[in-house]
Short mmCIF file of C-alpha atoms in Angstrom, two decimals:
data_model
loop_
_atom_site.label_atom_id
_atom_site.label_comp_id
_atom_site.label_asym_id
_atom_site.label_seq_id
_atom_site.Cartn_x
_atom_site.Cartn_y
_atom_site.Cartn_z
CA GLU Q 15 36.10 6.46 3.02
CA LYS Q 16 37.32 7.68 6.46
CA VAL Q 17 34.39 8.24 9.19
CA GLY Q 18 33.56 11.29 10.97
CA HIS Q 19 31.59 9.88 14.01
CA VAL Q 20 29.47 6.91 14.39
CA GLU Q 21 26.80 7.46 17.07
CA ARG Q 22 25.66 3.78 17.51
CA LEU Q 23 26.84 0.24 17.72
CA CYS Q 24 23.73 -2.05 16.44
CA ILE Q 25 25.08 -5.97 17.77
CA ALA Q 26 22.62 -8.82 15.33
CA GLN Q 27 21.49 -11.99 16.99
CA ILE Q 28 21.56 -14.90 14.15
CA THR Q 29 19.26 -18.37 14.70
CA HIS Q 30 21.97 -20.54 17.01
CA PRO Q 31 21.82 -22.15 20.95
CA ARG Q 32 25.10 -19.82 21.54
CA ALA Q 33 23.57 -16.01 20.75
CA ILE Q 34 21.68 -14.97 23.26
CA ARG Q 35 25.45 -16.15 25.40
CA ASP Q 36 27.59 -14.48 23.52
CA THR Q 37 25.63 -10.96 23.46
CA LYS Q 38 25.64 -10.17 26.30
CA GLU Q 39 29.82 -11.19 25.89
CA VAL Q 40 30.45 -8.38 23.46
CA LEU Q 41 27.67 -6.02 24.87
CA GLU Q 42 28.75 -6.31 28.27
CA ARG Q 43 31.96 -5.75 26.25
CA VAL Q 44 31.56 -2.46 24.23
CA VAL Q 45 29.64 -0.74 26.87
CA LYS Q 46 32.96 -1.09 28.85
CA ARG Q 47 34.75 0.23 26.10
CA LEU Q 48 32.91 2.42 24.10
CA GLY Q 49 29.20 3.34 26.53
CA ASP Q 50 30.19 7.14 27.59
CA LYS Q 51 30.38 7.68 23.83
CA ILE Q 52 27.86 6.12 21.33
CA PHE Q 53 25.13 4.24 22.03
CA VAL Q 54 24.54 0.46 21.82
CA SER Q 55 21.62 -1.78 20.64
CA LEU Q 56 20.59 -5.06 19.72
CA LEU Q 57 18.78 -6.79 16.66
CA ILE Q 58 17.91 -9.51 19.30
CA ASN Q 59 15.86 -13.73 17.93
CA ALA Q 60 12.57 -13.59 19.45
CA THR Q 61 13.08 -17.30 19.04
CA GLY Q 62 14.36 -18.42 23.59
CA THR Q 63 14.62 -15.21 24.59
CA THR Q 64 12.75 -14.97 27.46
CA TYR Q 65 11.80 -12.50 29.73
CA GLN Q 66 15.11 -12.44 32.00
CA ASP Q 67 17.44 -12.00 28.96
CA ILE Q 68 15.49 -8.40 28.19
CA LEU Q 69 16.26 -7.58 31.48
CA ASP Q 70 19.51 -8.30 31.43
CA TYR Q 71 20.74 -6.97 28.11
CA LYS Q 72 18.74 -3.55 29.46
CA ARG Q 73 21.65 -4.47 32.59
CA LEU Q 74 24.26 -4.48 30.45
CA GLY Q 75 23.62 -1.33 28.97
CA ALA Q 76 21.72 -1.63 25.64
CA ASP Q 77 19.71 1.39 24.78
CA THR Q 78 17.77 -0.41 22.06
CA VAL Q 79 15.95 -3.39 21.94
CA THR Q 80 15.20 -4.17 18.20
CA VAL Q 81 12.64 -6.99 16.86
CA ALA Q 82 12.62 -8.34 13.56
CA ILE Q 83 8.82 -9.48 12.47
CA ASP Q 84 9.85 -8.59 9.56
CA CYS Q 85 6.37 -9.53 8.06
CA GLY Q 86 2.95 -7.77 8.01
CA THR Q 87 0.67 -11.17 8.83
CA PRO Q 88 0.35 -14.36 10.26
CA GLU Q 89 0.16 -15.56 7.43
CA VAL Q 90 2.99 -13.86 5.33
CA PHE Q 91 5.62 -15.07 8.23
CA GLU Q 92 4.22 -18.22 8.28
CA ARG Q 93 5.08 -18.87 5.00
CA LEU Q 94 8.22 -17.68 5.02
CA ARG Q 95 9.90 -17.59 7.81
CA GLY Q 96 7.60 -20.90 9.64
CA ARG Q 97 7.41 -24.24 9.53
CA PRO Q 98 7.28 -24.50 5.61
CA MET Q 99 10.79 -23.40 5.39
CA ASN Q 100 11.43 -25.56 8.70
CA SER Q 101 11.82 -22.62 10.84
CA PRO Q 102 11.32 -22.19 15.15
CA HIS Q 103 10.45 -18.83 15.10
CA ARG Q 104 6.53 -17.98 15.23
CA TRP Q 105 4.22 -15.17 14.77
CA GLU Q 106 2.85 -15.67 18.55
CA THR Q 107 6.18 -16.12 20.13
CA PHE Q 108 7.99 -12.38 18.12
CA TRP Q 109 4.62 -10.52 19.33
CA LYS Q 110 5.42 -11.71 23.02
CA VAL Q 111 8.76 -10.67 22.85
CA LEU Q 112 8.31 -7.76 21.77
CA GLU Q 113 5.19 -6.94 24.22
CA TRP Q 114 8.28 -8.10 27.24
CA ALA Q 115 10.60 -5.34 25.10
CA CYS Q 116 8.18 -2.62 25.66
CA ASP Q 117 7.76 -4.07 28.75
CA VAL Q 118 11.00 -3.50 30.08
CA MET Q 119 12.77 -1.08 27.72
CA GLY Q 120 10.08 1.80 27.79
CA ASP Q 121 8.62 3.78 25.11
CA GLY Q 122 10.92 4.93 22.33
CA TYR Q 123 12.81 2.45 22.90
CA VAL Q 124 11.35 -0.80 20.97
CA GLY Q 125 12.54 -1.11 17.44
CA CYS Q 126 10.27 -3.26 15.11
CA HIS Q 127 11.54 -4.60 12.14
CA LEU Q 128 9.24 -4.87 8.85
CA VAL Q 129 9.29 -5.35 5.47
CA VAL Q 130 7.60 -3.93 3.07
CA GLY Q 131 6.25 -6.57 -0.13
CA LEU Q 132 6.34 -9.06 0.41
CA GLY Q 133 2.88 -10.72 -0.23
CA GLU Q 134 0.71 -7.89 2.74
CA THR Q 135 -1.21 -4.62 1.86
CA GLU Q 136 -1.17 -2.58 2.73
CA GLN Q 137 -3.96 -2.51 4.88
CA GLU Q 138 -3.30 -4.76 6.24
CA MET Q 139 0.60 -3.38 6.96
CA ILE Q 140 -0.33 -0.08 8.09
CA GLU Q 141 -3.04 -1.83 10.40
CA THR Q 142 0.55 -3.59 11.12
CA ILE Q 143 2.86 -1.03 12.29
CA GLN Q 144 -0.33 0.53 14.47
CA LYS Q 145 -0.09 -2.93 16.84
CA VAL Q 146 3.07 -2.29 17.43
CA ARG Q 147 2.91 1.64 18.25
CA ASP Q 148 0.24 0.77 20.31
CA LEU Q 149 3.03 -1.80 22.41
CA GLY Q 150 4.98 0.99 23.23
CA ALA Q 151 6.73 0.32 20.32
CA ARG Q 152 7.67 2.37 16.98
CA THR Q 153 8.20 0.03 13.22
CA HIS Q 154 11.91 0.49 11.32
CA LEU Q 155 10.69 -0.26 7.76
CA PHE Q 156 12.58 -2.07 4.57
CA SER Q 157 11.45 -2.22 1.18
CA PHE Q 158 11.76 -5.59 0.14
CA TRP Q 159 14.99 -6.00 -2.13
CA PRO Q 160 15.32 -9.45 -3.27
CA GLU Q 161 19.41 -10.25 -2.65
CA GLU Q 162 21.23 -12.27 -4.68
CA GLY Q 163 22.03 -15.67 -3.80
CA SER Q 164 19.14 -15.48 -0.98
CA MET Q 165 16.06 -18.37 -1.46
CA MET Q 166 14.33 -14.84 -2.97
CA GLU Q 167 16.88 -13.64 -5.08
CA LYS Q 168 13.59 -14.16 -7.84
CA GLU Q 169 10.84 -12.82 -5.84
CA PRO Q 170 9.54 -9.09 -7.26
CA PRO Q 171 10.91 -5.51 -5.42
CA CYS Q 172 8.07 -3.88 -3.83
CA PRO Q 173 6.99 -1.72 -6.18
CA ALA Q 174 7.75 1.50 -4.89
CA PRO Q 175 4.44 3.60 -4.68
CA GLN Q 176 3.47 0.22 -2.26
CA PHE Q 177 6.04 1.71 -0.29
CA ARG Q 178 5.13 4.91 -0.24
CA ARG Q 179 2.09 5.11 0.85
CA VAL Q 180 2.68 2.66 3.86
CA GLN Q 181 6.08 4.58 4.83
CA PHE Q 182 4.01 6.94 4.79
CA ALA Q 183 1.04 6.06 6.85
CA ARG Q 184 4.36 5.03 9.28
CA TYR Q 185 5.35 8.79 9.56
CA LEU Q 186 1.93 9.37 10.74
CA ILE Q 187 1.30 6.62 13.83
CA ASP Q 188 4.95 6.67 14.80
CA ASN Q 189 4.11 10.47 15.53
CA GLN Q 190 0.67 10.54 16.01
CA ILE Q 191 -0.49 12.19 13.81
CA ALA Q 192 -2.98 9.86 12.80
CA ARG Q 193 -4.30 6.32 14.04
CA TYR Q 194 -5.09 3.69 11.28
CA GLU Q 195 -8.59 3.83 12.23
CA ASP Q 196 -8.57 6.91 10.58
CA MET Q 197 -7.53 6.32 7.29
CA LYS Q 198 -9.58 4.88 4.15
CA PHE Q 199 -8.96 2.08 1.89
CA ASN Q 200 -10.26 1.06 -1.66
CA GLU Q 201 -10.98 -2.79 -2.53
CA LYS Q 202 -7.23 -3.60 -3.52
CA GLY Q 203 -6.43 -2.92 0.17
CA GLN Q 204 -4.35 0.27 -0.49
CA VAL Q 205 -4.64 3.64 0.72
CA ILE Q 206 -6.80 6.62 -0.75
CA ASP Q 207 -7.37 8.91 2.15
CA PHE Q 208 -4.75 8.52 5.09
CA GLY Q 209 -6.86 10.66 7.87
CA ILE Q 210 -5.50 14.08 7.92
CA PRO Q 211 -6.43 17.48 5.72
CA LYS Q 212 -5.04 18.61 3.03
CA GLU Q 213 -3.24 21.17 4.30
CA THR Q 214 -1.53 19.11 6.39
CA PHE Q 215 -0.83 16.43 4.14
CA GLU Q 216 0.77 18.74 2.31
CA GLU Q 217 2.59 20.49 4.98
CA LEU Q 218 4.22 17.07 6.24
CA PHE Q 219 5.06 15.88 2.49
CA TRP Q 220 6.96 18.02 1.29
CA SER Q 221 9.87 18.69 4.89
CA GLY Q 222 11.14 14.81 2.79
CA ARG Q 223 10.28 13.74 6.90
CA PRO Q 224 8.16 11.04 6.60
CA PHE Q 225 10.39 9.52 4.05
CA MET Q 226 13.62 9.20 5.31
CA THR Q 227 15.17 6.49 7.11
CA SER Q 228 13.03 4.92 9.86
CA GLY Q 229 15.37 3.32 13.15
CA CYS Q 230 17.54 3.89 16.37
CA ARG Q 231 18.48 7.31 17.09
CA GLY Q 232 21.65 9.14 17.67
CA LYS Q 233 23.05 10.99 19.73
CA THR Q 234 22.96 14.21 17.46
CA THR Q 235 21.12 12.40 15.58
CA GLU Q 236 16.81 11.66 14.43
CA THR Q 237 18.31 8.17 13.00
CA ALA Q 238 22.03 6.98 12.85
CA CYS Q 239 20.40 3.79 11.32
CA ASN Q 240 22.22 2.93 8.08
CA ARG Q 241 21.04 -1.11 7.24
CA PRO Q 242 17.94 1.04 4.39
CA PHE Q 243 20.53 0.92 2.39
CA GLY Q 244 20.00 -2.13 1.46
CA ASP Q 245 17.01 -2.21 0.88
CA SER Q 246 16.59 -0.10 -2.84
CA SER Q 247 18.74 0.54 -5.99
CA PRO Q 248 20.63 3.49 -5.20
CA THR Q 249 18.76 5.11 -8.66
CA ASP Q 250 15.69 4.75 -6.38
CA ILE Q 251 16.12 5.05 -3.24
CA ARG Q 252 13.13 3.97 -0.91
CA SER Q 253 14.90 5.28 2.90
CA TYR Q 254 16.30 8.33 2.60
CA PRO Q 255 19.26 8.58 5.49
CA PHE Q 256 19.47 12.36 4.19
CA LYS Q 257 16.60 14.91 4.04
CA PRO Q 258 15.52 14.23 0.41
CA ASN Q 259 15.66 16.98 -1.38
CA ARG Q 260 13.36 18.81 -4.39
CA LYS Q 261 14.11 16.71 -7.16
CA ASP Q 262 14.20 13.38 -4.73
CA LEU Q 263 10.43 15.09 -3.67
CA GLU Q 264 8.91 15.27 -6.46
CA ARG Q 265 10.11 11.92 -8.32
CA ILE Q 266 8.35 10.63 -4.31
CA ARG Q 267 5.16 12.02 -5.00
CA LYS Q 268 4.09 10.88 -8.57
CA GLN Q 269 5.33 7.30 -7.16
CA LEU Q 270 3.12 7.80 -3.93
CA PHE Q 271 -0.02 9.39 -6.95
CA ASP Q 272 0.64 6.14 -8.84
CA TYR Q 273 -1.48 3.53 -8.09
CA GLU Q 274 -1.21 1.72 -11.88
CA MET Q 275 1.96 1.01 -11.30
CA THR Q 276 1.42 -0.97 -8.34
CA THR Q 277 1.96 -4.43 -10.38
CA ASN Q 278 0.73 -6.93 -7.58
CA TYR Q 279 -3.09 -4.94 -8.24
CA PRO Q 280 -2.67 -4.82 -12.25
CA ASP Q 281 -6.77 -4.16 -12.65
CA ILE Q 282 -5.86 -1.08 -10.62
CA LEU Q 283 -9.03 1.31 -9.36
CA ASN Q 284 -8.34 4.25 -11.31
CA PRO Q 285 -6.15 7.19 -9.05
CA SER Q 286 -8.51 10.32 -9.17
CA VAL Q 287 -9.97 8.96 -6.07
CA PHE Q 288 -6.81 9.10 -3.71
CA ARG Q 289 -8.18 12.41 -1.56
CA TYR Q 290 -4.86 14.18 -1.98
CA GLN Q 291 -4.82 13.94 -5.96
#
């Protein structure tokens, strides 16, 4: 299918000795050819990145830098991306590089990838989202989906209710409508109060915006990111690249209000405690 227009190009790094050098070369070439037509993002590997590298990326024309921390807690990060995996990645390194990126690029031009459903609670992930926002970055949220052929292919996908509640909280935090400290959680770490009045909840919910893809902006669109097309089944879209319609929102509402469906917690609290029920 022919694409009408492209608003952003994202260059993603892997863990390789040449990755940083090659990124700078590719970035320079792309900006020279297309810099006046599209935005260019970098998804960087924090391991091995220096403060000077980020200065170079900005000088060469990257308008946004994103760091994929992915995990909501240091324990989950260590288990999935750290020493047990024979990996050079360290939790503290990724946060330091995210902080450097915010210092160099400025508020609104730094993203942080976080994946919901890797073993953290809603409360833990939302607290991390607030930490990202307080640094000056914004969270690009993904719902864990086991990819065939990957080391986690047999792991269960993120339960939809868990993702929907974190997704809504992410929207509130990134848009400075509410903070983590305003929210309330049950003993399972699930959101039962977003810290906003019911009428505000209803207005934001039916706008559909909290459930749209959170990613790098385009020239004419709020987000030009299409990577979250891969974070769910096509029959149950988690990150909408378009505004969800009424039918979509009715299904999302059932998911967001459903605590029993959250398979990580089989003995879940009665959902009637949810403030917005």
